[in-house]
Coordinates of C-alpha atoms and ligand atoms in Angstrom, one line a residue:
X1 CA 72.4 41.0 121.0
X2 CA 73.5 37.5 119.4
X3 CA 71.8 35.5 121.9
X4 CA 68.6 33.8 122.5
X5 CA 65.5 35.9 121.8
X6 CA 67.9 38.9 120.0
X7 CA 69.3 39.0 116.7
X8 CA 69.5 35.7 114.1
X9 CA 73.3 34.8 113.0
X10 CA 72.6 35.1 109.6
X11 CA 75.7 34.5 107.5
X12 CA 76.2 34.9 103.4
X13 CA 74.6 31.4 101.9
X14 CA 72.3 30.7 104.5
X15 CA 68.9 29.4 102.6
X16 CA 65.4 30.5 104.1
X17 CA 61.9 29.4 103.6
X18 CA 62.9 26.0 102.3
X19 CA 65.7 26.8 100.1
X20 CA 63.9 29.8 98.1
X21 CA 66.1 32.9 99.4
X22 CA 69.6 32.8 99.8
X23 CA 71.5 35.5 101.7
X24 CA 74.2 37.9 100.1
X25 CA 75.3 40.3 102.1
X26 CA 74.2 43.4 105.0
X27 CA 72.2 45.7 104.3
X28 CA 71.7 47.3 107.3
X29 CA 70.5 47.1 110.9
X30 CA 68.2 48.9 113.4
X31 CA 66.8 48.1 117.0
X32 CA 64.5 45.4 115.5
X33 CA 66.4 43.6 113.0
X34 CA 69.0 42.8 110.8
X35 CA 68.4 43.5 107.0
X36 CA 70.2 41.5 103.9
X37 CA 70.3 41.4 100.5
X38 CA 69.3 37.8 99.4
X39 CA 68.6 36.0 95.6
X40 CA 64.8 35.1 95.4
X41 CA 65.9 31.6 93.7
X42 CA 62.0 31.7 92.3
X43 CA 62.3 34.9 90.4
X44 CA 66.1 34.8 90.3
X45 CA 65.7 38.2 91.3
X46 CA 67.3 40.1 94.3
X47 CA 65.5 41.2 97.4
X48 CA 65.7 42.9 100.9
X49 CA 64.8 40.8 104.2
X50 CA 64.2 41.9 107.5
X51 CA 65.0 39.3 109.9
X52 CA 63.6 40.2 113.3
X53 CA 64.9 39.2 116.7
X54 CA 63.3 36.3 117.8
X55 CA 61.9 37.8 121.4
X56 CA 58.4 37.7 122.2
X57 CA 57.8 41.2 122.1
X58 CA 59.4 42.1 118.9
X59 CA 57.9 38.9 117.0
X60 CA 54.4 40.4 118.3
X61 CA 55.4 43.9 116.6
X62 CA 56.6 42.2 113.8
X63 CA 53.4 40.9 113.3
X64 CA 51.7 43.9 113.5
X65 CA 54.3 45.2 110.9
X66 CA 53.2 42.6 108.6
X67 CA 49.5 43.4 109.2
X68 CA 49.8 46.9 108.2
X69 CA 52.4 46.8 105.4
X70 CA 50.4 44.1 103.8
X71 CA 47.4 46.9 104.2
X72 CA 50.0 49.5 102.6
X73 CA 51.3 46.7 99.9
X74 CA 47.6 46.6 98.1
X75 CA 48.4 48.8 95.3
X76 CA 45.4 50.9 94.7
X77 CA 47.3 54.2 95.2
X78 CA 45.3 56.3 92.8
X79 CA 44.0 59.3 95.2
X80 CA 42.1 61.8 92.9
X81 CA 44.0 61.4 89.7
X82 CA 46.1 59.2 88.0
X83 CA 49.2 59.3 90.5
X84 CA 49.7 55.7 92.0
X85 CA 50.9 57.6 95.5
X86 CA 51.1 53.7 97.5
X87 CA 54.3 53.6 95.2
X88 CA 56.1 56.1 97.4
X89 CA 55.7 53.7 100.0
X90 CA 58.0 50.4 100.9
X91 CA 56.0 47.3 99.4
X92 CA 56.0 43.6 101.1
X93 CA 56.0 40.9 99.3
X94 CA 56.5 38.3 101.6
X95 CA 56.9 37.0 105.0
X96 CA 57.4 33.4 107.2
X97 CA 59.5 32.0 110.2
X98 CA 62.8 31.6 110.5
X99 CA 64.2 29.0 112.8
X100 CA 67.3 29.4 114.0
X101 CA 70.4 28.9 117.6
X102 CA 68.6 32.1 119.1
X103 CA 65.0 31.1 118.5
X104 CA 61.9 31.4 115.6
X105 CA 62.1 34.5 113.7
X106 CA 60.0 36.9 111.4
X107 CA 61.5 37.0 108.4
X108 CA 59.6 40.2 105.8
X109 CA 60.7 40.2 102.6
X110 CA 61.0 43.5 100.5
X111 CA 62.3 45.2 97.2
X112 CA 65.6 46.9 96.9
X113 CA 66.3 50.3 97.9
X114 CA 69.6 52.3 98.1
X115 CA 70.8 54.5 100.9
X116 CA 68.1 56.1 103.1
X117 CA 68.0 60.1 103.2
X118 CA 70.6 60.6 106.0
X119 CA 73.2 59.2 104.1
X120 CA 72.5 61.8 101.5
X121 CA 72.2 64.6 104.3
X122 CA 75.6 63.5 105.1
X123 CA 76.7 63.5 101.6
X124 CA 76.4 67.1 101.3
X125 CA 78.2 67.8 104.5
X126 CA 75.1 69.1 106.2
X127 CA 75.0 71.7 104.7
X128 CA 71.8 71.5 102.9
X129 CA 70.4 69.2 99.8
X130 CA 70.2 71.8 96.5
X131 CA 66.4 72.6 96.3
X132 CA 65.5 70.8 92.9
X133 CA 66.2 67.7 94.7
X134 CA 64.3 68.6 98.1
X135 CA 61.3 69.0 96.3
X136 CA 61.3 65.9 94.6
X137 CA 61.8 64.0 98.0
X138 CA 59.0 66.7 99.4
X139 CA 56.2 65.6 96.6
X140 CA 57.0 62.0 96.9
X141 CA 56.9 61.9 100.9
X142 CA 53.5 63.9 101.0
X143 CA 52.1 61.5 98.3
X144 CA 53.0 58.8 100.5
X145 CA 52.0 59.8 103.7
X146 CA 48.5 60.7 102.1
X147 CA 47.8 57.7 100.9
X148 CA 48.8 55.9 104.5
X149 CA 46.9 58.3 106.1
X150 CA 43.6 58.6 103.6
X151 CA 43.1 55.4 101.8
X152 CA 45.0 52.9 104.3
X153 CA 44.4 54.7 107.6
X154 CA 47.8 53.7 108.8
X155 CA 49.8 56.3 110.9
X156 CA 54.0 55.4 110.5
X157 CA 54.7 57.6 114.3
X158 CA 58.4 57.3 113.1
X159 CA 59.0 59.9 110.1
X160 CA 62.6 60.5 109.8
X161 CA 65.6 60.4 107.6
X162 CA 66.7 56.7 108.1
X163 CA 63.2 55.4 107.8
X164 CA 62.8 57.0 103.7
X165 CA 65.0 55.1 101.5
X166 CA 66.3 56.1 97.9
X167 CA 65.8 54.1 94.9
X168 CA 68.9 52.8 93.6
X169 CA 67.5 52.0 89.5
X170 CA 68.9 48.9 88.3
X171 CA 69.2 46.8 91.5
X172 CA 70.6 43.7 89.7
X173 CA 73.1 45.4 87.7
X174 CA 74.2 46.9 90.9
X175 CA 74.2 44.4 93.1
X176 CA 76.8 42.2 90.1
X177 CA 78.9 45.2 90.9
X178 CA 79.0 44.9 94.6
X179 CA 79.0 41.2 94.9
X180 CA 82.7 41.7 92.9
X181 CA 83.8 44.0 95.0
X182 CA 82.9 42.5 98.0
X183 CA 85.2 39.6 96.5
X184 CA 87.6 41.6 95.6
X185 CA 87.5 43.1 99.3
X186 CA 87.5 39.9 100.8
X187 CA 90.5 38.9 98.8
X188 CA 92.1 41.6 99.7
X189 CA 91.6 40.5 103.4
X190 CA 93.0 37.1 102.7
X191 CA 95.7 38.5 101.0
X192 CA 96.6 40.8 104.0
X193 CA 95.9 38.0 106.7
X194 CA 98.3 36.1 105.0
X195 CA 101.0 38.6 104.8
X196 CA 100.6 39.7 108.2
X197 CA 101.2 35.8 109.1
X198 CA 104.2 35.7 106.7
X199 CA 105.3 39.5 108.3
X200 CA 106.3 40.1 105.0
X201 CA 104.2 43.2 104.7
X202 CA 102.7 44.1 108.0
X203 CA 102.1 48.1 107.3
X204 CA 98.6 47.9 105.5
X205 CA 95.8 47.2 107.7
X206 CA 92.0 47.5 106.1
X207 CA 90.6 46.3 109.4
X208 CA 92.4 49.3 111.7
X209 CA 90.9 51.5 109.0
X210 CA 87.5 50.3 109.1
X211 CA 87.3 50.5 112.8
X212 CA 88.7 53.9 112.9
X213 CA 85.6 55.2 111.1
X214 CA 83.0 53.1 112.7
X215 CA 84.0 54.1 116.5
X216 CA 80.3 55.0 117.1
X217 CA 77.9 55.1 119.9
X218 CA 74.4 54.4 118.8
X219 CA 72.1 55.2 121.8
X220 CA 68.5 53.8 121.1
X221 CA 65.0 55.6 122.2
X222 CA 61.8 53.4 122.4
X223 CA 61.2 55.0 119.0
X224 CA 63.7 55.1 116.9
X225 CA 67.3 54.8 116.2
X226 CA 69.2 57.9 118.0
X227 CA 71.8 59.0 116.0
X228 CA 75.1 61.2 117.1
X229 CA 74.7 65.1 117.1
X230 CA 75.8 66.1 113.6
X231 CA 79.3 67.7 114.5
X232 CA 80.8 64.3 114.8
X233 CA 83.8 64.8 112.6
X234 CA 86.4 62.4 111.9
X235 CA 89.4 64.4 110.7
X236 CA 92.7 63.3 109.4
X237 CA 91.9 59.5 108.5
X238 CA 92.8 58.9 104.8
X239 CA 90.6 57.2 102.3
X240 CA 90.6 53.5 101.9
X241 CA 93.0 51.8 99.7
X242 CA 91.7 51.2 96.0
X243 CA 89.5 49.6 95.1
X244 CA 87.3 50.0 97.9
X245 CA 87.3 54.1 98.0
X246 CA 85.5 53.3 95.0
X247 CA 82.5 52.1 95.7
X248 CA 80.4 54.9 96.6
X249 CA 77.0 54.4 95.9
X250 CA 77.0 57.8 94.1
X251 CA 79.8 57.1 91.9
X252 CA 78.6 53.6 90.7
X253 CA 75.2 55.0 90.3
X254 CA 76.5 57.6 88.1
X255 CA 78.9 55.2 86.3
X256 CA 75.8 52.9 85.6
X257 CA 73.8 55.3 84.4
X258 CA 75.6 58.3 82.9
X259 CA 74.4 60.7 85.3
X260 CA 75.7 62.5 88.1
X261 CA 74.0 63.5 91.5
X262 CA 76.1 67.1 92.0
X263 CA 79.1 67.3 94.5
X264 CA 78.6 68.8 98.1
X265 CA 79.7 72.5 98.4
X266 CA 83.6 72.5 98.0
X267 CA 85.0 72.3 101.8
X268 CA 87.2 74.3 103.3
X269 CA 89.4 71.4 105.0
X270 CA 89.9 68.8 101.8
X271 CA 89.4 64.9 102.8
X272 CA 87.5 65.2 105.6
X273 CA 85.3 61.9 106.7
X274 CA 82.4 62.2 108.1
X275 CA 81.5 60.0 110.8
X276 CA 77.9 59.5 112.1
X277 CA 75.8 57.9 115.1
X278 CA 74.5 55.3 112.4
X279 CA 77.9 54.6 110.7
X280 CA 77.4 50.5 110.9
X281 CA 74.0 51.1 109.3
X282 CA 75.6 53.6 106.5
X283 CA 78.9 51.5 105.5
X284 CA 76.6 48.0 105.2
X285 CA 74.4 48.9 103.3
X286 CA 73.9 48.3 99.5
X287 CA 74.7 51.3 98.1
X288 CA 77.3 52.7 100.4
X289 CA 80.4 50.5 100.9
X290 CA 82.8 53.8 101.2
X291 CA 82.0 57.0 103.6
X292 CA 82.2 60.2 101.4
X293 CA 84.8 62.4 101.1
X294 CA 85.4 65.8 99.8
X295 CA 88.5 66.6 97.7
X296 CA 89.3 69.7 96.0
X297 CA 89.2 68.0 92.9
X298 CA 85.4 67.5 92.6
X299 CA 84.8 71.5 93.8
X300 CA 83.4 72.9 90.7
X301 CA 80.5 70.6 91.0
X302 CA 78.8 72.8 93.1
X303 CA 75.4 72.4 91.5
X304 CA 73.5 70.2 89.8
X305 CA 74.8 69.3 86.1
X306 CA 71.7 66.4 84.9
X307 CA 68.2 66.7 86.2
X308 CA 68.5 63.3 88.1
X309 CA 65.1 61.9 89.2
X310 CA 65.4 60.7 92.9
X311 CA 62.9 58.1 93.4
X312 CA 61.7 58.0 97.5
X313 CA 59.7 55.3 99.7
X314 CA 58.8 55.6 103.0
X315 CA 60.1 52.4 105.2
X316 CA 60.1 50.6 108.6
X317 CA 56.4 50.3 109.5
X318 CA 57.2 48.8 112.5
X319 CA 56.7 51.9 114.7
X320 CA 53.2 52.4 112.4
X321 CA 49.9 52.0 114.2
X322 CA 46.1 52.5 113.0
X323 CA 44.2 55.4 113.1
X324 CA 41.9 53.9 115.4
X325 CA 44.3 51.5 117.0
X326 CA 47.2 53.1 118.6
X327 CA 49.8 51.1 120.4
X328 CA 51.5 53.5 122.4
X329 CA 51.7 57.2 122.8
X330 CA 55.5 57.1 122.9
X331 CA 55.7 57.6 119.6
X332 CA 58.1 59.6 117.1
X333 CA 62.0 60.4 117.3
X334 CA 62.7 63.1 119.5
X335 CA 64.0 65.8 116.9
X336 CA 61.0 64.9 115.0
X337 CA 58.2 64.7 118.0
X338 CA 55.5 66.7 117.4
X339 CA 54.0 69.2 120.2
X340 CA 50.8 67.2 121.1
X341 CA 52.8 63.9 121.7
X342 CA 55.3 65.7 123.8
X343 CA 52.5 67.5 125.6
X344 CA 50.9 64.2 126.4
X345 CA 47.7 65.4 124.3
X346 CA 45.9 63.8 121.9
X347 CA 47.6 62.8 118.4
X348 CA 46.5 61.3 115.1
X349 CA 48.0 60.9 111.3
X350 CA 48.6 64.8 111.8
X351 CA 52.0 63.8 114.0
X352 CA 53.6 62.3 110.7
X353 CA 53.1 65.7 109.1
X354 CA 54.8 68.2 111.8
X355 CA 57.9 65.2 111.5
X356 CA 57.4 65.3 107.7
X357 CA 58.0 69.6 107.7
X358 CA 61.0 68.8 110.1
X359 CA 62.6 66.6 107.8
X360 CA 62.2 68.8 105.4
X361 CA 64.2 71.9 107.1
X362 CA 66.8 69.4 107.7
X363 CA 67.4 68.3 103.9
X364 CA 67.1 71.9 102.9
X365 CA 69.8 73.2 105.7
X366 CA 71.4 69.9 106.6
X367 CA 70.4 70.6 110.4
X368 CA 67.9 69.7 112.9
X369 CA 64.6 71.9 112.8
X370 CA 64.6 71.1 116.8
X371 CA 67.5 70.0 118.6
X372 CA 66.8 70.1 122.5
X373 CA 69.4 69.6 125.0
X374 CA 69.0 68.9 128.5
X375 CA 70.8 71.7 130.8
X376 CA 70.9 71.6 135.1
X377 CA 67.7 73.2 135.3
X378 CA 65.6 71.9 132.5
X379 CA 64.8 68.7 130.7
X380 CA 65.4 67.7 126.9
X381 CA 61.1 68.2 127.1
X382 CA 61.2 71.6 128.8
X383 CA 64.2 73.0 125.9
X384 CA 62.2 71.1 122.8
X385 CA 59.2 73.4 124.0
X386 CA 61.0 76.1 124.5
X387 CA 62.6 75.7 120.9
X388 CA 59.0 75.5 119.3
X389 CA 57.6 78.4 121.3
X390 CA 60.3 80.5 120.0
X391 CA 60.1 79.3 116.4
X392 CA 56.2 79.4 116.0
X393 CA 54.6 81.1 118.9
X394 CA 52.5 80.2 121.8
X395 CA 51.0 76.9 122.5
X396 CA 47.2 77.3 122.3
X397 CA 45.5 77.6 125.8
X398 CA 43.6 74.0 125.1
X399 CA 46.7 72.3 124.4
X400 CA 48.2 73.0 128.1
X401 CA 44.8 72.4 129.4
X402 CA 44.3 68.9 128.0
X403 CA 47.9 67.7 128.0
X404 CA 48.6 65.4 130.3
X405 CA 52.4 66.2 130.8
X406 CA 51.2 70.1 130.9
X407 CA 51.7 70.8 134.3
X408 CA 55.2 69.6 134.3
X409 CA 56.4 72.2 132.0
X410 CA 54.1 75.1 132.4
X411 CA 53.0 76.8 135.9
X412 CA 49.3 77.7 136.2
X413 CA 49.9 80.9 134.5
X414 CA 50.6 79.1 131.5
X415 CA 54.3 79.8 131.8
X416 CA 56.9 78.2 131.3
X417 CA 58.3 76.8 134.6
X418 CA 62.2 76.1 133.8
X419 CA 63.1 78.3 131.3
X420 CA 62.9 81.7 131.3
X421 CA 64.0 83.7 128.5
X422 CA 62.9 82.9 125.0
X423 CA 64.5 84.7 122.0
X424 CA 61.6 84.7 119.4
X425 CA 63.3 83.8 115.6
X426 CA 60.8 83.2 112.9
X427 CA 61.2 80.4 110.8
X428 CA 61.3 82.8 107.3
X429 CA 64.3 85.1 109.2
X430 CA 66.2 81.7 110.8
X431 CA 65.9 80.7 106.6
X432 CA 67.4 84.0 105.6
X433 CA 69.5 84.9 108.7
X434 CA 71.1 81.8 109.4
X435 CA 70.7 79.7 106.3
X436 CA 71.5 82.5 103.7
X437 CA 68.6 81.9 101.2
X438 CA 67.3 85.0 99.9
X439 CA 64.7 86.9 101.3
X440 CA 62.6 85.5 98.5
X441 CA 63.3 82.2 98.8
X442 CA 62.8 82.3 102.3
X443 CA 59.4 83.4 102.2
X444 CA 58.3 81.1 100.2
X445 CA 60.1 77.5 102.1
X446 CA 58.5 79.3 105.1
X447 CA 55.1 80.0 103.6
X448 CA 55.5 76.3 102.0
X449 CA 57.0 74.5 106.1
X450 CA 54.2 76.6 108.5
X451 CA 51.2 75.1 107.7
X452 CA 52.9 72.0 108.5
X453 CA 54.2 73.2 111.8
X454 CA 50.7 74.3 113.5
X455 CA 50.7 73.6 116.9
X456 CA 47.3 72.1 116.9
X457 CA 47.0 68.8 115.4
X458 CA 43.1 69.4 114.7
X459 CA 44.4 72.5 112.3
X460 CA 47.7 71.0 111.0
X461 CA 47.4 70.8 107.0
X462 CA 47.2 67.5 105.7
X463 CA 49.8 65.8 103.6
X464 CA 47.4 65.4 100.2
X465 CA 46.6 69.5 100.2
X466 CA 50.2 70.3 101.0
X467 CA 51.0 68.6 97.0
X468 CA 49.1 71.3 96.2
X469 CA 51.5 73.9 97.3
X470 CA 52.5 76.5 94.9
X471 CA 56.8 75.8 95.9
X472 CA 56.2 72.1 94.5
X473 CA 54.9 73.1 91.5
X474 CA 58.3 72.9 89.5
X475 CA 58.9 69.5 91.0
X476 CA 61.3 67.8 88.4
X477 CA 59.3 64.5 87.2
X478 CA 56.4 65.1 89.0
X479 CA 55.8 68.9 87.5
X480 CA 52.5 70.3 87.5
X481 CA 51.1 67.2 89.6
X482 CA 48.0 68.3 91.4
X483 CA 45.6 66.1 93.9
X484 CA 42.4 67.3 92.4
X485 CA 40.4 66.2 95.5
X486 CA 42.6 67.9 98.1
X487 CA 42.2 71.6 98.6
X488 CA 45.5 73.5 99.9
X489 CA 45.5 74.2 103.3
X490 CA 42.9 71.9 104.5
X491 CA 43.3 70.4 107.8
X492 CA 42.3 66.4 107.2
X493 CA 39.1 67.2 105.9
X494 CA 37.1 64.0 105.7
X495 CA 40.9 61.9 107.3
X496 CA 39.5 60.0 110.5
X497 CA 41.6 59.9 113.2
X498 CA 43.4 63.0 111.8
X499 CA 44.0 64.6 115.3
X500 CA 43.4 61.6 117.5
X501 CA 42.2 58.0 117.9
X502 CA 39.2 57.0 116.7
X503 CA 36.9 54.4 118.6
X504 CA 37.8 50.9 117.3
X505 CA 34.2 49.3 115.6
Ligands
LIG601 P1 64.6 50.7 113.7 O1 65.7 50.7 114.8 O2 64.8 52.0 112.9 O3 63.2 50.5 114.1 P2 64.4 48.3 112.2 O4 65.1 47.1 112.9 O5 62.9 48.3 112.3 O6 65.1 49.6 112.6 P3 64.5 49.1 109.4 O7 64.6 50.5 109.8 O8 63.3 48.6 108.7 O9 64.8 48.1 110.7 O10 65.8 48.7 108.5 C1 67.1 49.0 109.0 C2 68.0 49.5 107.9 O11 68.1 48.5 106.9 C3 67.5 50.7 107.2 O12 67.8 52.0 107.8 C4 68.2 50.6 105.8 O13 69.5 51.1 105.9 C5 68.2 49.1 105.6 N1 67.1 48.6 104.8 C6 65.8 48.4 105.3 N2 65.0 48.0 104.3 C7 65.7 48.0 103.2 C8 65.5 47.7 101.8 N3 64.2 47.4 101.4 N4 66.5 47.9 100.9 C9 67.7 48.3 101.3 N5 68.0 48.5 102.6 C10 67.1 48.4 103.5
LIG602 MG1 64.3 52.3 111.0
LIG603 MG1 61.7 49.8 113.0

């Protein structure tokens, strides 16, 4: 992917748009780009850049990434109140050409966020985020998508895990701290190299360690980064060597600020790594230099000890499309693809909702809401269906009718052609069956997740009513927070191209 047209060789010191940003260190990497950490030599501050392959196609999208993130970036967030929601959303702050061995690329230049949410699904083992800290990411996500969908009409298509990042509070003061361990680390390496040379002291090998943990496949969909399925456990590998098994983002965010996020459940096996389809993407970036691991000694940190305020925004725009200016209708991850799209039916800003309700199952329970399969006689399609028929009913009669792809997976009875028998499991009895909340608290996550879920776009509830919901009420740092010009419920009242596209003017 290091060739002409693909991916820029960006190295640490490398200067950009003459001489003001120089490059630190990874942040991460997706299908489009490579992302650093880099010193705005203007504001001396620190900052994130996106450098896009330099192919035709991808410069063209990053384009139109620009063109609606700068639409996203004018902060007039206030939606009926005083909340500033376009805050919950990634900011640009600048963008220009690179020029570089494999061609001109876009360069978008951002603030500094932390891990995104499925590193901090994988912190807790997937086994579910505690609820005070769902909520927060719940409020902040529906803010945010509200003000895309409302006052920017801007659809993101790609809701998922990766694409919402976490705050990580003092970025400079953190960043010090890596750039000394990423010394110390390099060091190290020298060290080592050396001493492997010398065969004075052959047995210690950082290298063999890191590439035991990063043996990944990432397989990539036109939408979105694929990752792994979730039991992808790497057992029986040790944690690194101090001082790198030290640099957990959780740890030094605790350390800097005197706080604590709390400790996964205790595991059964102690010292178990876990591995992931995005594990390159994980390790590089800012905030997580060190995969977690769960000893014994940090088991009676079950729950939370300090009310920590996790701080969300929505990222990666460059699936995003307008609401009357859609660029495909390929849109969304699969586990996140909403019935309409899959359907081939007409889709609007309501899409980012059914993927916002999935995400949040999978923070609450640490597993996919869908998670279709292909088998010999049915398609990955055919089983997602199947797994949302049996979770929320029926799709309604107009839906099959207008759906282009219809016919494939339904017969003219309205049946469903490959798969035959469906075992019905209500999302409030999955909740309290399979997921052990009480019957209570099931009840009211379900009552909270369904309106979200409707099959029909045109009745989906929109993201501004849904703050409204009684089960964010408590939200810690957001409590009591109310949109007074959304009404619960509502299904994108007065939100064009809420269900599908609207005629360009
Ligand atoms: P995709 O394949 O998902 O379309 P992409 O090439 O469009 O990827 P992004 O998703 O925007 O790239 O970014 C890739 C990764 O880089 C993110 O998952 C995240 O880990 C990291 N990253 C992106 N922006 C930032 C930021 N502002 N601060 C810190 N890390 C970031
Ligand atoms: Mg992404
Ligand atoms: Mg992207």
């Amino acid at each position: 992917d290091y060739k002409p047209g693909g991916y820029h060789p960006a190295f640490r010191g490398e200067t950009y748009n003459g001489g003001r940003y120089m490059l630190v260190r990874k942040l991460g990497w997706g299908h489009f780009s490579t992302v650093w950490l880099a010193r705005d030599t203007v504001s001396n501050a620190h900052v994130a850049m996106k450098i896009v392959r330099s192919d035709k196609v991808y410069t063209e999208a990053a384009l139109d990434e620009i063109k609606l993130l700068r639409r996203v970036s004018t902060r007039d967030g206030s939606l009926g109140g005083y909340y500033d929601s376009s805050k919950h959303i990634l900011s640009l702050s600048d963008s220009f050409e690179h020029t570089g061995p494999n061609g001109k690329h876009v360069v978008m230049v951002f603030e500094v966020l932390g891990e995104n949410l499925l590193a901090l699904i994988k912190k807790y083992e997937h086994r579910g985020i505690p609820v005070m800290y769902v909520k927060q990411i719940a409020k902040q996500l529906l803010l945010g998508l509200d003000y895309m969908h409302r006052k920017c009409g801007v659809i993101h298509t790609d809701i998922k895990p990766e694409n919402v990042l976490m705050e990580v509070g003092d970025v400079e003061a953190i960043v010090k701290m890596v750039e000394l361990l990423d010394k110390q680390k390099r060091d190290q390496r020298k060290f080592q190299k050396r001493a492997t040379k010398t065969a004075i002291e052959p047995s210690v090998n950082i290298a063999s360690v890191n590439s035991s943990r990063s043996s990944t496949s990432t397989s990539l969909e036109r939408s979105g980064t694929r990752r792994v399925r979730r039991h992808t456990l790497i057992t029986g590998s040790q944690p690194l060597p101090s001082p790198i098994s030290s640099t957990n983002f959780f740890e030094m965010k605790s350390q800097m600020m005197g706080q604590s996020l709390p400790r996964p459940m205790p595991s059964s096996k102690s010292n178990i790594n876990i591995s992931g389809g995005e594990e390159e993407q994980v390790t590089n970036s800012l905030s997580s230099l060190e995969i977690s691991t769960c000893t014994d000694e940090h088991a009676e940190d079950a729950t939370p000890r300090n009310l920590d305020v996790i701080q969300i925004k929505i990222a990666d725009l460059g699936n995003a499309c307008w609401y009357d200016e859609h660029y495909t209708n390929s849109i969304q991850t699969r586990e996140y693809r909403s019935p309409e799209v899959i359907l081939g039916c007409e889709w609007g800003c309501s899409a980012d909702v059914w993927s916002a309700a999935c995400l949040i199952f999978e923070l609450l329970t640490g597993d996919f809401l869908f998670e279709p399969d292909e088998g010999h006689s049915y398609t990955k399609d055919d089983d997602h269906i199947a797994q949302i028929i049996e979770l929320l009913g029926e799709l309604p009669y107009n839906m099959l009718e207008t759906g282009r792809h219809s016919r494939t997976f339904f017969n003219s009875k309205g049946m469903l052609r490959n798969i035959s028998k469906l075992k019905f499991w209500p999302l409030k009895d999955v909740l309290h069956e399979k997921y052990k909340f009480s019957e209570e608290d099931a009840e009211n996550i379900s009552d909270f997740l369904l309106p979200m879920l409707r099959l029909s776009p045109q009745d989906r509830a929109d993201a501004g009513g849904m703050v409204n919901h009684p089960w964010l009420e408590d939200t810690v740092g957001l409590e009591g927070l109310k949109l007074d010009s959304r009404s619960l419920y509502d299904s994108g009242a007065g939100i064009p191209g809420w269900f599908q596209e609207v005629p360009r003017k």
